[in-house]
Structure formats: structure tokens, C-alpha cells
Coordinates of C-alpha atoms in Angstrom, one line a residue:
M30 CA 110.7 244.5 96.5
N31 CA 109.4 243.8 100.0
S32 CA 105.8 243.8 98.7
L33 CA 106.8 241.2 96.1
K34 CA 108.4 239.0 98.8
I35 CA 105.1 239.2 100.8
I36 CA 103.1 238.2 97.7
H37 CA 105.6 235.4 97.1
K38 CA 105.2 234.0 100.7
A39 CA 101.4 234.5 100.6
G40 CA 101.3 232.4 97.5
L41 CA 103.2 229.6 99.2
L42 CA 100.8 229.8 102.2
I43 CA 97.8 229.6 99.9
F44 CA 99.2 226.6 98.1
I45 CA 99.9 224.8 101.4
I46 CA 96.4 225.4 102.6
G47 CA 94.9 224.2 99.3
F48 CA 97.2 221.2 99.3
G49 CA 96.2 220.4 102.9
L50 CA 92.5 220.5 101.9
F51 CA 93.3 218.1 99.0
I52 CA 94.9 215.6 101.4
S53 CA 92.1 215.9 103.9
M54 CA 89.6 214.6 101.4
F55 CA 91.4 211.2 101.6
F56 CA 89.9 210.8 105.1
I57 CA 86.4 212.3 104.8
G58 CA 83.2 210.8 103.4
K59 CA 80.1 208.9 104.2
Y60 CA 79.2 205.6 102.4
E61 CA 75.9 203.6 102.1
V62 CA 75.6 200.9 99.4
S63 CA 72.2 200.1 98.0
G64 CA 70.8 197.3 95.8
E65 CA 70.4 199.8 92.9
V66 CA 74.1 200.6 93.1
L67 CA 75.1 197.0 93.1
K68 CA 72.8 196.2 90.2
K69 CA 74.3 199.0 88.2
E70 CA 77.9 198.1 88.9
L71 CA 77.7 194.3 88.8
G72 CA 74.9 193.8 86.4
E73 CA 71.4 192.5 87.4
E74 CA 72.2 188.8 86.8
K75 CA 75.4 188.8 88.9
F76 CA 73.8 190.8 91.6
T77 CA 70.9 188.3 91.8
N78 CA 73.4 185.5 92.2
M79 CA 75.6 187.4 94.7
S80 CA 73.0 189.3 96.7
P81 CA 73.2 186.9 99.7
Q82 CA 76.9 187.8 100.2
F83 CA 76.1 191.5 100.0
Q84 CA 73.1 191.3 102.3
Q85 CA 75.0 192.3 105.4
M86 CA 76.2 195.6 103.8
L87 CA 72.9 196.8 102.3
G88 CA 71.4 199.8 104.1
K89 CA 74.4 200.1 106.5
T90 CA 76.0 203.6 106.8
Y91 CA 79.8 203.8 107.1
S92 CA 81.6 206.9 108.2
S93 CA 85.0 205.5 107.2
Q94 CA 86.0 204.4 103.7
F95 CA 88.5 202.0 105.2
T96 CA 85.8 200.0 107.0
F97 CA 83.5 200.1 103.9
V98 CA 86.3 198.9 101.6
S99 CA 87.3 196.2 104.0
D100 CA 83.8 194.7 104.1
L101 CA 83.4 195.0 100.4
K102 CA 86.6 193.2 99.7
A103 CA 85.7 190.4 102.1
V104 CA 82.5 189.9 100.1
F105 CA 84.4 189.6 96.8
S106 CA 86.9 187.2 98.4
A107 CA 84.0 184.9 99.5
I108 CA 82.6 185.0 96.0
N109 CA 85.9 184.1 94.5
D110 CA 86.3 181.2 96.8
S111 CA 83.0 179.7 95.8
I112 CA 83.7 180.1 92.1
V113 CA 87.1 178.5 92.4
Q114 CA 85.6 175.6 94.3
V115 CA 83.1 175.0 91.4
Y116 CA 85.5 175.4 88.4
S117 CA 88.8 174.1 89.6
I118 CA 90.3 171.0 87.9
D119 CA 91.5 168.2 90.2
A120 CA 95.1 167.3 89.8
K121 CA 94.3 163.6 89.3
V122 CA 92.8 164.5 85.9
A123 CA 96.4 164.8 84.6
S124 CA 97.3 161.2 85.4
E125 CA 94.0 159.9 84.1
I126 CA 94.4 161.7 80.8
A127 CA 98.1 160.7 80.5
G128 CA 97.2 157.1 81.3
K129 CA 95.1 156.9 78.1
A130 CA 97.8 158.3 75.8
S131 CA 99.2 156.0 73.3
D132 CA 103.1 155.8 73.4
N133 CA 102.9 158.8 75.7
V134 CA 102.0 161.1 72.8
Y135 CA 99.7 163.9 73.7
K136 CA 96.7 164.6 71.5
K137 CA 93.8 166.9 72.1
Q138 CA 91.3 164.0 71.6
L139 CA 92.4 162.8 75.0
V140 CA 91.0 165.9 76.6
E141 CA 87.9 166.0 74.5
S142 CA 87.0 162.4 75.3
Y143 CA 87.7 162.9 79.0
F144 CA 85.3 165.9 79.2
S145 CA 82.6 164.4 77.0
E146 CA 79.6 165.5 78.9
D147 CA 77.8 168.6 77.6
E148 CA 77.7 170.7 80.7
E149 CA 78.8 174.3 81.4
V150 CA 81.6 173.5 83.9
A151 CA 82.9 170.5 82.0
N152 CA 82.9 172.5 78.7
W153 CA 84.8 175.3 80.4
R154 CA 87.4 172.9 81.8
K155 CA 87.8 171.3 78.4
E156 CA 88.2 174.6 76.6
Q157 CA 90.8 175.8 79.1
L158 CA 92.8 172.6 79.1
L159 CA 92.8 172.5 75.3
S160 CA 93.9 176.1 75.1
Y161 CA 96.7 175.7 77.7
T162 CA 98.0 172.4 76.1
G163 CA 97.6 173.3 72.4
W164 CA 101.4 173.6 72.0
M165 CA 101.8 170.0 73.2
E166 CA 99.9 168.5 70.3
D167 CA 101.6 165.3 68.9
K168 CA 104.5 165.8 71.3
S169 CA 106.0 162.6 72.6
Y170 CA 107.1 162.3 76.2
E171 CA 109.7 159.9 77.7
S172 CA 107.2 158.4 80.1
S173 CA 103.6 158.6 81.4
E174 CA 105.0 160.4 84.5
A175 CA 106.6 163.1 82.3
L176 CA 103.3 163.7 80.4
T177 CA 101.4 163.8 83.7
A178 CA 103.8 166.4 85.1
Q179 CA 103.3 168.6 82.1
L180 CA 99.5 168.3 82.3
E181 CA 99.6 169.0 86.0
Q182 CA 101.6 172.2 85.3
S183 CA 98.9 173.3 82.9
I184 CA 96.1 172.4 85.3
T185 CA 97.9 174.4 88.0
Q186 CA 98.0 177.5 85.7
I187 CA 94.3 177.1 84.8
N188 CA 93.3 176.9 88.5
A189 CA 95.4 179.9 89.4
A190 CA 93.6 181.9 86.7
I191 CA 90.1 180.9 87.6
A192 CA 89.6 184.0 89.7
R193 CA 90.7 186.1 86.7
T194 CA 88.7 184.2 84.0
R195 CA 85.5 183.3 85.9
G196 CA 85.6 185.4 89.0
Y197 CA 87.2 188.6 90.1
D198 CA 91.0 189.0 89.9
S199 CA 92.8 191.7 92.0
Y200 CA 92.4 194.2 89.2
K201 CA 88.7 193.6 88.8
V202 CA 88.2 193.7 92.5
G203 CA 90.0 197.0 92.7
D204 CA 88.0 198.5 89.9
L205 CA 84.6 197.2 91.2
T206 CA 85.4 198.1 94.8
A207 CA 86.4 201.6 93.6
S208 CA 83.3 202.1 91.4
I209 CA 81.0 200.7 94.2
T210 CA 82.7 202.9 96.8
K211 CA 82.4 205.9 94.6
A212 CA 78.7 205.3 93.8
S213 CA 78.0 204.7 97.5
N214 CA 79.7 208.0 98.6
T215 CA 76.9 210.2 100.1
G216 CA 79.2 212.6 101.9
H217 CA 79.8 216.4 101.6
V218 CA 82.1 216.1 98.6
A219 CA 79.6 214.0 96.6
K220 CA 76.9 216.6 97.3
N221 CA 79.2 219.6 96.6
P222 CA 81.9 218.6 94.0
W223 CA 82.2 222.1 92.5
L224 CA 82.9 223.6 95.9
W225 CA 85.6 221.0 96.7
L226 CA 87.1 221.5 93.2
L227 CA 87.5 225.1 94.1
L228 CA 88.9 224.4 97.6
A229 CA 91.3 221.5 96.7
I230 CA 92.3 222.3 93.1
I231 CA 91.8 226.0 92.2
I232 CA 93.1 227.3 95.5
P233 CA 96.5 225.5 95.4
I234 CA 96.8 226.4 91.7
S235 CA 96.2 230.0 92.5
G236 CA 98.7 229.8 95.4
A237 CA 101.4 228.3 93.1
L238 CA 100.9 231.0 90.5
I239 CA 101.0 233.7 93.1
Y240 CA 104.2 232.2 94.4
M241 CA 105.8 232.0 90.9
L242 CA 104.8 235.2 89.2
P243 CA 106.9 237.6 91.4
R244 CA 110.0 235.8 90.1
L245 CA 109.5 237.8 86.9
K246 CA 110.7 240.8 88.9
T247 CA 112.8 239.3 91.7
T248 CA 115.0 236.8 89.7
H249 CA 116.9 236.8 86.5
S250 CA 116.1 234.2 83.8
G251 CA 118.0 231.0 83.5
I252 CA 119.5 228.5 85.9
K253 CA 121.6 229.9 88.8
N254 CA 123.7 227.8 91.1
N255 CA 122.2 229.4 94.2
H256 CA 122.5 226.7 96.8
I257 CA 120.8 224.1 94.5
F258 CA 122.6 221.3 96.4
H259 CA 121.8 222.8 99.8
N260 CA 118.1 223.3 99.4
A261 CA 116.0 220.7 101.3
L262 CA 113.7 220.4 98.3
T263 CA 116.2 219.9 95.6
S264 CA 119.1 218.1 97.3
R265 CA 117.5 215.0 98.6
G266 CA 116.7 216.8 101.9
W267 CA 113.7 216.2 104.1
L268 CA 111.4 218.2 101.9
G269 CA 112.4 216.4 98.8
I270 CA 112.0 213.0 100.6
F271 CA 108.5 214.1 101.8
L272 CA 107.5 215.0 98.2
G273 CA 109.0 211.8 96.8
T274 CA 107.1 209.8 99.4
F275 CA 103.8 211.5 98.6
L276 CA 104.3 210.8 94.9
I277 CA 105.2 207.2 95.5
L278 CA 102.1 206.7 97.8
F279 CA 99.9 208.4 95.2
Y280 CA 100.9 206.1 92.5
V281 CA 100.6 203.0 94.7
V282 CA 97.0 204.0 95.6
L283 CA 96.2 204.9 92.0
Y284 CA 97.4 201.6 90.5
W285 CA 96.5 199.1 93.3
Y286 CA 94.1 200.7 95.7
P287 CA 91.9 203.1 93.7
E288 CA 89.0 202.5 96.1
Y289 CA 90.7 204.8 98.6
M290 CA 90.8 207.8 96.3
T291 CA 87.1 207.8 95.3
T292 CA 86.5 211.1 97.1
W293 CA 89.0 212.7 94.8
I294 CA 87.3 211.0 91.8
V295 CA 83.9 212.3 92.9
M296 CA 85.3 215.8 93.1
V297 CA 86.2 215.8 89.3
D298 CA 82.9 214.2 88.2
P299 CA 81.6 217.5 86.9
V300 CA 84.6 218.1 84.7
S301 CA 84.5 214.6 83.3
K302 CA 80.8 214.9 82.5
L303 CA 81.4 218.2 80.8
L304 CA 84.0 216.7 78.5
S305 CA 83.0 213.1 77.9
G306 CA 79.5 212.9 79.2
F307 CA 80.5 210.2 81.7
P308 CA 81.4 210.2 85.4
A309 CA 85.0 210.4 86.3
S310 CA 87.3 207.3 86.7
R311 CA 90.6 207.1 88.5
W312 CA 92.3 207.5 85.1
F313 CA 90.4 210.7 84.4
L314 CA 91.5 212.0 87.9
Y315 CA 95.1 211.0 87.0
G316 CA 94.9 212.7 83.6
F317 CA 93.3 215.8 85.2
L318 CA 96.0 216.2 87.8
Y319 CA 98.8 215.2 85.4
T320 CA 97.6 218.0 83.0
I321 CA 97.4 220.6 85.8
A322 CA 100.9 219.7 86.9
I323 CA 102.3 220.2 83.4
L324 CA 100.4 223.5 82.9
V325 CA 101.3 225.1 86.2
M326 CA 104.9 223.9 86.3
G327 CA 105.1 224.8 82.6
I328 CA 104.4 228.4 83.6
R329 CA 107.3 228.1 86.0
M330 CA 109.5 226.9 83.1
L331 CA 108.4 229.9 80.9
I332 CA 109.3 232.3 83.7
K333 CA 112.6 230.6 84.5
Y334 CA 113.8 230.2 80.9
R335 CA 112.3 233.3 79.4
H336 CA 115.8 234.2 78.0
S337 CA 115.7 231.2 75.6
P338 CA 113.2 231.1 72.7
Y339 CA 114.0 227.3 72.3
Q340 CA 113.1 226.5 75.9
M341 CA 109.9 228.6 75.8
A342 CA 108.8 227.0 72.5
R343 CA 109.3 223.4 73.6
T344 CA 107.6 224.2 77.0
V345 CA 104.6 225.6 75.2
S346 CA 104.6 222.5 72.9
V347 CA 104.5 219.9 75.8
M348 CA 101.8 222.0 77.5
F349 CA 99.7 222.1 74.3
F350 CA 100.1 218.4 73.5
Q351 CA 99.2 217.3 77.0
L352 CA 96.2 219.5 77.3
S353 CA 94.8 218.8 73.8
F354 CA 96.0 215.4 72.5
A355 CA 96.4 213.6 75.9
F356 CA 93.5 215.1 77.8
I357 CA 90.8 216.9 76.0
I358 CA 90.7 215.1 72.6
P359 CA 90.5 211.6 74.0
E360 CA 87.5 212.6 76.2
I361 CA 85.8 214.2 73.3
L362 CA 86.3 211.0 71.3
V363 CA 84.4 209.1 74.1
R364 CA 81.6 211.7 73.8
L365 CA 81.4 210.9 70.1
N366 CA 81.2 207.1 70.8
Q367 CA 84.7 206.5 69.6
P368 CA 87.5 204.6 71.3
Y369 CA 89.5 206.5 73.9
M370 CA 93.0 207.2 72.4
D371 CA 95.9 209.6 73.0
L372 CA 96.8 210.2 69.4
K373 CA 100.4 211.2 70.2
N374 CA 101.1 208.0 72.3
M375 CA 102.4 204.9 70.6
W376 CA 103.7 201.4 71.0
P377 CA 105.9 200.4 72.7
L378 CA 105.4 203.2 75.3
D379 CA 101.7 202.4 74.9
Y380 CA 102.4 198.7 75.6
S381 CA 98.6 197.8 75.6
F382 CA 98.2 199.1 72.0
F383 CA 98.0 195.5 70.6
F384 CA 96.0 194.0 73.5
D385 CA 93.0 192.0 72.2
Y386 CA 90.4 194.3 73.7
K387 CA 92.1 197.4 72.3
I388 CA 92.2 195.9 68.8
N389 CA 88.6 194.7 68.9
E390 CA 87.5 198.1 70.3
K391 CA 89.0 199.9 67.3
L392 CA 87.7 197.4 64.7
Q393 CA 84.2 197.6 66.1
A394 CA 84.3 201.4 65.9
G395 CA 84.3 201.2 62.1
T396 CA 86.2 203.5 59.8
F397 CA 87.5 205.9 62.4
G398 CA 88.6 203.0 64.7
I399 CA 90.5 201.4 61.8
F400 CA 92.1 204.8 61.1
M401 CA 93.2 205.0 64.8
L402 CA 94.7 201.5 64.5
G403 CA 96.6 202.4 61.3
W404 CA 97.6 205.8 62.7
G405 CA 99.2 204.1 65.8
I406 CA 101.1 201.6 63.6
A407 CA 102.3 204.3 61.2
L408 CA 103.4 206.5 64.0
F409 CA 106.0 204.1 65.4
A410 CA 106.8 202.3 62.1
I411 CA 107.2 205.4 59.8
G412 CA 106.9 208.5 62.0
V413 CA 109.6 207.6 64.5
P414 CA 112.3 206.7 61.9
L415 CA 111.5 209.7 59.7
F416 CA 111.3 212.4 62.4
T417 CA 114.2 211.0 64.4
Y418 CA 116.4 211.1 61.3
L419 CA 115.4 214.7 60.6
Y420 CA 115.3 216.1 64.2
G421 CA 116.7 213.5 66.6
K422 CA 115.1 212.2 69.7
R423 CA 114.0 215.6 70.8
W424 CA 111.0 215.8 68.4
Y425 CA 109.1 213.4 70.6
C426 CA 110.9 213.1 74.0
S427 CA 111.2 216.9 74.6
W428 CA 108.4 218.4 72.5
V429 CA 105.5 215.9 72.5
C430 CA 105.7 213.1 75.0
G431 CA 103.5 213.4 78.2
C432 CA 106.1 211.5 80.3
G433 CA 108.8 213.9 79.0
G434 CA 106.5 216.9 79.5
L435 CA 106.0 216.0 83.2
A436 CA 109.7 215.4 83.6
E437 CA 110.6 218.8 82.0
T438 CA 108.0 220.8 84.0
L439 CA 107.3 219.2 87.4
G440 CA 110.7 217.5 87.4
D441 CA 112.8 220.5 86.4
P442 CA 113.9 221.3 89.9
Y443 CA 115.5 217.9 90.2
R444 CA 117.4 217.6 86.9
Q445 CA 120.8 218.1 88.7
L446 CA 120.2 214.9 90.7
S447 CA 120.7 212.5 87.7
D448 CA 123.7 210.2 88.2
K449 CA 126.5 211.1 85.8
S450 CA 128.8 208.1 86.7
L451 CA 130.1 205.6 84.2
S452 CA 128.4 202.7 86.2
A453 CA 125.0 204.5 85.9
W454 CA 125.6 204.8 82.1
K455 CA 126.4 201.1 81.9
F456 CA 123.3 200.1 83.8
E457 CA 121.2 202.5 81.8
R458 CA 122.1 200.8 78.5
F459 CA 121.3 197.4 79.9
S460 CA 118.1 198.5 81.6
V461 CA 116.4 200.5 78.9
H462 CA 117.2 198.1 76.1
G463 CA 116.2 195.2 78.3
V464 CA 112.7 196.8 78.7
L465 CA 112.5 197.2 75.0
V466 CA 113.2 193.5 74.4
F467 CA 110.7 192.6 77.1
A468 CA 108.1 194.8 75.4
V469 CA 108.7 193.2 72.0
V470 CA 108.5 189.7 73.4
M471 CA 105.3 190.5 75.3
T472 CA 103.7 192.0 72.2
I473 CA 104.6 189.0 70.1
G474 CA 103.0 186.8 72.7
V475 CA 99.9 189.0 72.8
L476 CA 99.5 189.0 69.0
Y477 CA 100.1 185.3 68.8
S478 CA 97.2 184.7 71.2
Y479 CA 95.0 187.1 69.4
F480 CA 95.4 185.4 66.0
S481 CA 95.7 181.8 67.2
D482 CA 93.3 181.7 70.1
S483 CA 96.0 179.9 72.1
Q484 CA 96.8 181.2 75.6
T485 CA 100.4 179.9 75.5
L486 CA 103.4 180.4 73.3
A487 CA 106.3 178.0 73.8
G488 CA 104.8 176.9 77.0
V489 CA 104.6 180.5 78.4
N490 CA 101.2 181.9 79.3
T491 CA 100.9 185.1 77.3
A492 CA 98.2 186.6 79.6
S493 CA 100.6 186.2 82.5
L494 CA 103.4 187.7 80.4
R495 CA 101.5 190.9 79.7
S496 CA 100.3 191.0 83.3
V497 CA 103.9 190.8 84.5
Y498 CA 104.9 193.6 82.1
G499 CA 102.0 195.8 83.1
F500 CA 102.8 195.4 86.8
T501 CA 106.6 195.7 86.7
I502 CA 107.1 198.1 83.8
G503 CA 103.8 199.9 83.3
S504 CA 103.0 200.5 86.9
V505 CA 106.1 200.1 89.2
F506 CA 108.8 201.4 86.9
A507 CA 106.9 204.0 84.8
G508 CA 104.7 205.3 87.6
V509 CA 106.0 204.6 91.1
I510 CA 109.7 204.8 90.4
G511 CA 109.5 206.9 87.2
T512 CA 107.8 209.9 88.9
G513 CA 108.1 209.2 92.6
F514 CA 111.8 209.2 92.4
Y515 CA 112.1 212.6 90.9
P516 CA 113.4 214.2 94.2
L517 CA 115.8 211.2 94.7
M518 CA 117.3 210.3 91.3
G519 CA 116.4 213.2 89.0
N520 CA 113.5 213.9 86.7
R521 CA 114.2 211.4 83.8
V522 CA 114.4 208.1 85.7
W523 CA 111.8 206.5 83.5
C524 CA 113.0 208.0 80.3
R525 CA 116.6 207.1 81.0
F526 CA 116.3 203.6 82.5
G527 CA 112.9 202.2 81.5
C528 CA 111.1 203.8 78.5
P529 CA 111.1 201.3 75.6
L530 CA 110.1 204.0 73.1
A531 CA 113.1 206.1 74.3
A532 CA 115.3 203.1 73.6
Y533 CA 113.8 202.6 70.2
I534 CA 114.2 206.2 69.2
G535 CA 117.6 206.4 70.8
I536 CA 119.0 203.5 68.6
I537 CA 117.9 205.4 65.5
Q538 CA 119.3 208.7 66.8
R539 CA 122.6 207.2 67.7
F540 CA 123.3 205.7 64.2
K541 CA 121.1 207.5 61.7
S542 CA 120.1 211.0 62.4
K543 CA 121.0 214.6 61.4
F544 CA 120.8 215.7 65.0
R545 CA 123.8 216.3 67.1
I546 CA 125.0 218.8 69.8
T547 CA 128.1 220.4 68.5
T548 CA 130.8 221.7 70.8
N549 CA 133.6 224.3 70.7
G550 CA 136.3 223.0 73.0
G551 CA 138.4 226.2 72.5
Q552 CA 135.7 228.2 74.3
C553 CA 134.9 225.8 77.2
I554 CA 135.9 227.0 80.6
S555 CA 135.0 223.7 82.4
C556 CA 132.4 225.4 84.6
G557 CA 130.4 222.1 84.6
N558 CA 127.0 223.7 84.3
C559 CA 126.2 221.6 81.3
S560 CA 126.9 218.3 83.1
T561 CA 125.3 219.4 86.3
Y562 CA 121.9 220.1 84.7
C563 CA 121.9 217.3 82.1
E564 CA 118.8 215.3 83.1
M565 CA 119.9 212.2 81.2
G566 CA 123.1 211.8 83.2
I567 CA 125.4 212.7 80.3
D568 CA 128.8 214.2 81.3
V569 CA 128.4 216.9 78.7
R570 CA 131.6 218.7 79.9
W571 CA 133.7 215.7 78.9
Y572 CA 132.6 216.2 75.3
A573 CA 132.7 220.0 75.4
Q574 CA 136.3 220.0 76.7
R575 CA 137.3 218.0 73.6
G576 CA 135.2 219.8 71.1
Q577 CA 133.5 216.5 70.3
N578 CA 129.9 216.1 69.0
I579 CA 127.4 214.7 71.4
V580 CA 125.4 211.9 69.7
R581 CA 124.5 209.8 72.7
A582 CA 121.4 207.6 72.3
S583 CA 120.0 208.8 75.6
C584 CA 120.2 212.6 74.7
V585 CA 116.6 214.0 74.5
G586 CA 117.7 217.3 73.0
C587 CA 116.2 219.3 75.8
G588 CA 118.8 222.0 75.2
V589 CA 119.3 222.9 78.8
C590 CA 123.0 222.3 78.6
S591 CA 123.2 224.9 75.9
S592 CA 120.9 227.3 77.8
V593 CA 123.1 227.3 80.9
C594 CA 126.4 227.5 79.1
P595 CA 127.9 230.9 79.8
R596 CA 130.2 230.8 76.7
G597 CA 127.9 229.5 74.0
V598 CA 130.0 226.3 73.6
L599 CA 127.1 224.0 72.9
N600 CA 124.7 224.2 69.9
L601 CA 121.8 221.9 69.0
E602 CA 122.0 221.3 65.2
N603 CA 120.4 219.3 62.4
R604 CA 123.0 219.0 59.7
D605 CA 124.1 216.4 57.1
S606 CA 124.8 213.2 58.9
K607 CA 128.2 212.8 57.2
G608 CA 131.0 213.3 59.7
R609 CA 128.5 213.3 62.6
L610 CA 130.2 210.5 64.5
N611 CA 133.8 210.4 66.0
Q612 CA 134.7 214.0 65.3
P613 CA 138.4 215.0 65.8
V614 CA 139.0 216.6 69.2
L615 CA 140.1 220.2 69.5
I616 CA 141.7 219.9 72.9
G617 CA 143.7 216.9 74.1
N618 CA 144.4 213.9 71.9
D619 CA 143.1 210.5 71.1
S620 CA 144.5 209.1 74.3
F621 CA 141.5 210.5 76.0
G622 CA 139.3 208.0 74.0
V623 CA 136.0 208.6 72.5
R624 CA 132.6 208.3 74.2
S625 CA 129.7 207.6 72.0

């Protein structure tokens, strides 16, 4: 037993050393940008036009990525300023156009006649103003001042979007800065990626496995209440706060400052080239680390829940789907010159599915691309209702979904931190369904713009709408909060409060599904294990004490409540939907009320 403890501690030490090497890569590297790199990343024409701004950086060697990135961003800022100066529309144009309107009625001919000259900048200004004011056609205004004010608002929106449409918005700057920084990396990692892959990835994986495997002999299977709320890692202690802070910072850098993680990206270049034939991007790095986390922590789940065939089966399932459908198959599709697509992901979780460039990419790919488009539509339109009716929410959220897979594996130590209060439940219902409505409205706007070529719907800029959704929901909520808050709010923060697909599936499960968790109130001893470890914040004991079926829309059917019940009170079942709701209680009476 002592030898197993030594192995256990040695594994932890190896993991810490490997993790330390991984973090150290953030601060090492040597950078030197060349004309060839800029031509490749910017394109020869743009490089020719912009070469004077880059002149001061060419041939200069940087020992710090922070200094290199700072100089690079300053160049893009200067380029944007010059572009905005050339293409911006003067505010006085609004009053001049409004002054020519008959009876203060807006018509597109007013814009066409104002920008009559055939010149690139004038044509661009005309096209933009026509696009932003298309919804105003034949609309009558109370006065010339009112029409002027509306045109000024459109001009302000156009000018604010110049950097995005003609120059480099923050996203493009981030991508280009990251790609240029990566291509300019001439340091030790760039020259020896396989070595650093061993040091920073294989070593910590080995340490984690060495740390976990002795548990087969030293611990019993299943959840044990052994100081779970006293451990610094699992009870919002300093170690949990440290891990949460690291995850939050990782997502912040990944989404908004990818130029600072290029050394990590360089490290996984060989793996990316092996799968897709292309160098790695930040998203490949993310998918790589995401998959490793699910696989390694999945092994931990298999060890911990080895007494439960159901838990082992669904753990293997999420490991398989993440490794194959989410990671390997999309990369192989790229190698075969097909669009990148996670075939198990779907709208509205994949909120960009109906974005114009995604649709065009699939249509241009021919037969297989059209199949991918049809597959994605059929999955959420037919697959979700059918499988949810047969198996409940668990078929996707606990067996297939990558977000759920990470929550169930990496997030398993934190499931007890989910808030079980009534106020949390009330907020959850408002929040998750609000995100679903937001996703639907955003998608309607995106599709309207795609088919009508108009950038606005009811006066709202659809590009801005999808940008706001991508930032607030796709990045901040799903990534930064959804994963970074595991050690603070439990492992299903995103699934519970933000996932629009979970809301969609949950509505079907709540009202039209064969799935339910049945309870036997006569056997319940009110130990509270089920409620403690419910990752979705459901007070399972409340139902169990009354012998009442659990049909909550939020339940993902993970089955942990059943796995930790010492009396076999809870059972996951797929039965005839008749009598599924509002079952009679076995203990107590109707005065307790019914939760549903």
C-alpha cells in the first residue's frame, strides 16, 4: 500500500513538472518577421500597399512576444486609421440627401443620384448606404430633420464598420497578428516541436495517469463523501480558485489574444499536419487540448464509477464522440478538401451554422457539402425531437455533446458545487430560454441578410447582432464562464444557464418524452447524496422523498443521482409517456405541492 501511495504522489509531481513546462512556453520564444512571411499572411497586393508601415519591423529580432505583438498591432492600427480616413462618409451627406427628398419620403434614387460618379470609394459609399437604408424605402418622415437624423444614424453605423468591412477589425487583427507571430517564431519550440510536445503534453498526461491508476487498488468505486467540501480543490478553496483563474485566463487569451499563445500552437503543428495536412491554428490547439482533457479525465471517470455499467458506457461514449466526430474526422475532412464540420454538433449550439460564409462553403463543396448542410438541418429538426422523445435529453447532453463530455469528465470533481436553491432554478429558466430566443432572433437576422442582401432587419444591423451573440454567448458565456467557473459554480454552468440547444431539447423532454427518473419514496432515507451530486442543481431528494417522477427540463440524465443512492431509490427509465407527469406521492400529501 505504501508503494502505491509513493506512485500516487510521484504521478502528481510529474504532472506538476509537465504543467509547469507547458506554462513556461508562454514566456519563451524568438521572433523575426520577414517580407516573405508578410506576403504569405497578408497577400502580395496588400503587402505591397502596406510595406511602408511594416518597414520598421522587417529584419528586427525580438526576444519577447509581448514587444513583437505590440509593434505589430501598432502597424495595423495605423493602417486602419488611413483606411477609415479614405472611406468614411461625412455626416453632412445626411442633410444634403434629406434636403432633396420630396415630402420627406426616402427613396434609394436619392442616394444613387448623390453618389453618381463612377469611382471606387464613391461606389462603395453608395452600396453601403443603400444596404443600410433599404428598409427605409418609401417611408415618410415628419420633417426633413427626422429623415436627416435617421440617415445620420445609418452613416454612423457604416463609419463604425469601415475597419471591419474595408480594413482590419479586432477579430482580423487578432487572427493576422497570431498568424504572423506564429510564422515569425524562430525560437527553440519552433525548431523542436516534437520535443516540446513530449515535455509539455506527454509528461503531464503520464503524470496524471500515474496519479489516477493506483486508485484502482487504494479506493472503492463510486462517490464518497470524504471531505468533499473541505478539499481546497473541490470546495472553492485556494486551489480551486487557482484552477478557475487559469481556465478563465486561458479562454480570454484563446478568444481575444491568440497572438500570445503562438508558441503552444507551434508545438502542435506536427499533429495538425499529420491529420489535416495544414499547420495548426488556435482552434486546432483548443480542440487538441479539449480532447486530451476528456480522454484523460474520462479514464478517471472509468476508475471512479467502475461499479456502474451505465456510467462507464456513457463515459466511453463521450470519449469516442469527442475523439472521432469532434477532433479527428473534421481534420480528415479538411485533408480531403471538404468543409470542416463536427458532424455531431448542431444549431443552435453551433450558432454559426447558418452564417453566410458557412452556407457558401458547403454549397461550393458540391454534393458532400450539400449533404453536410442537410445533415445539420435534419439533426436539429428531426433527430432532436425523435431521440429526445425516445431517450430524453441524455441521448445528446450526456452521451454525445462535447460540452457535456468536458463537464462530465474534467468537471466531475465540481458537480457538488451546483446551486440547488429555488432562486437559482428561477434564474436558470429565464436565462437558458432567453439565450434560445436570442439565438433564434440572431439566426433569423442572419438568414434574412443572406437571402435579401440587406444588412439590416427592422433597423437592426444583423452583422452587429451576430457579433454581439458571438461575443456574449459564444465566447464569454460558453467559454470563459461555462468552463472557467467549474471550480466556482459547478461543472454544468453553461449547460444549465446558457446552452440554447439544452433549452430546446429540455422543452421537448419536459412535455413529450418517454424518459423519466422514477423514485421509490418508501425506500428513501433522505441521505441527500442525490441532491448533493446533481450537476444540474436539481433537489433530487425533494422528489425522492415523495416518490415523485423527475421530469425536469434541465435534467441531462447523467444518472449520477442513481449511482450514488445507497438504497436504489432512483431509476432512469424509458417507458410509455402516459402518466409520466404529476405522479401521486407515496409519502406526504398534496400540501407539499408538485415541482415540475
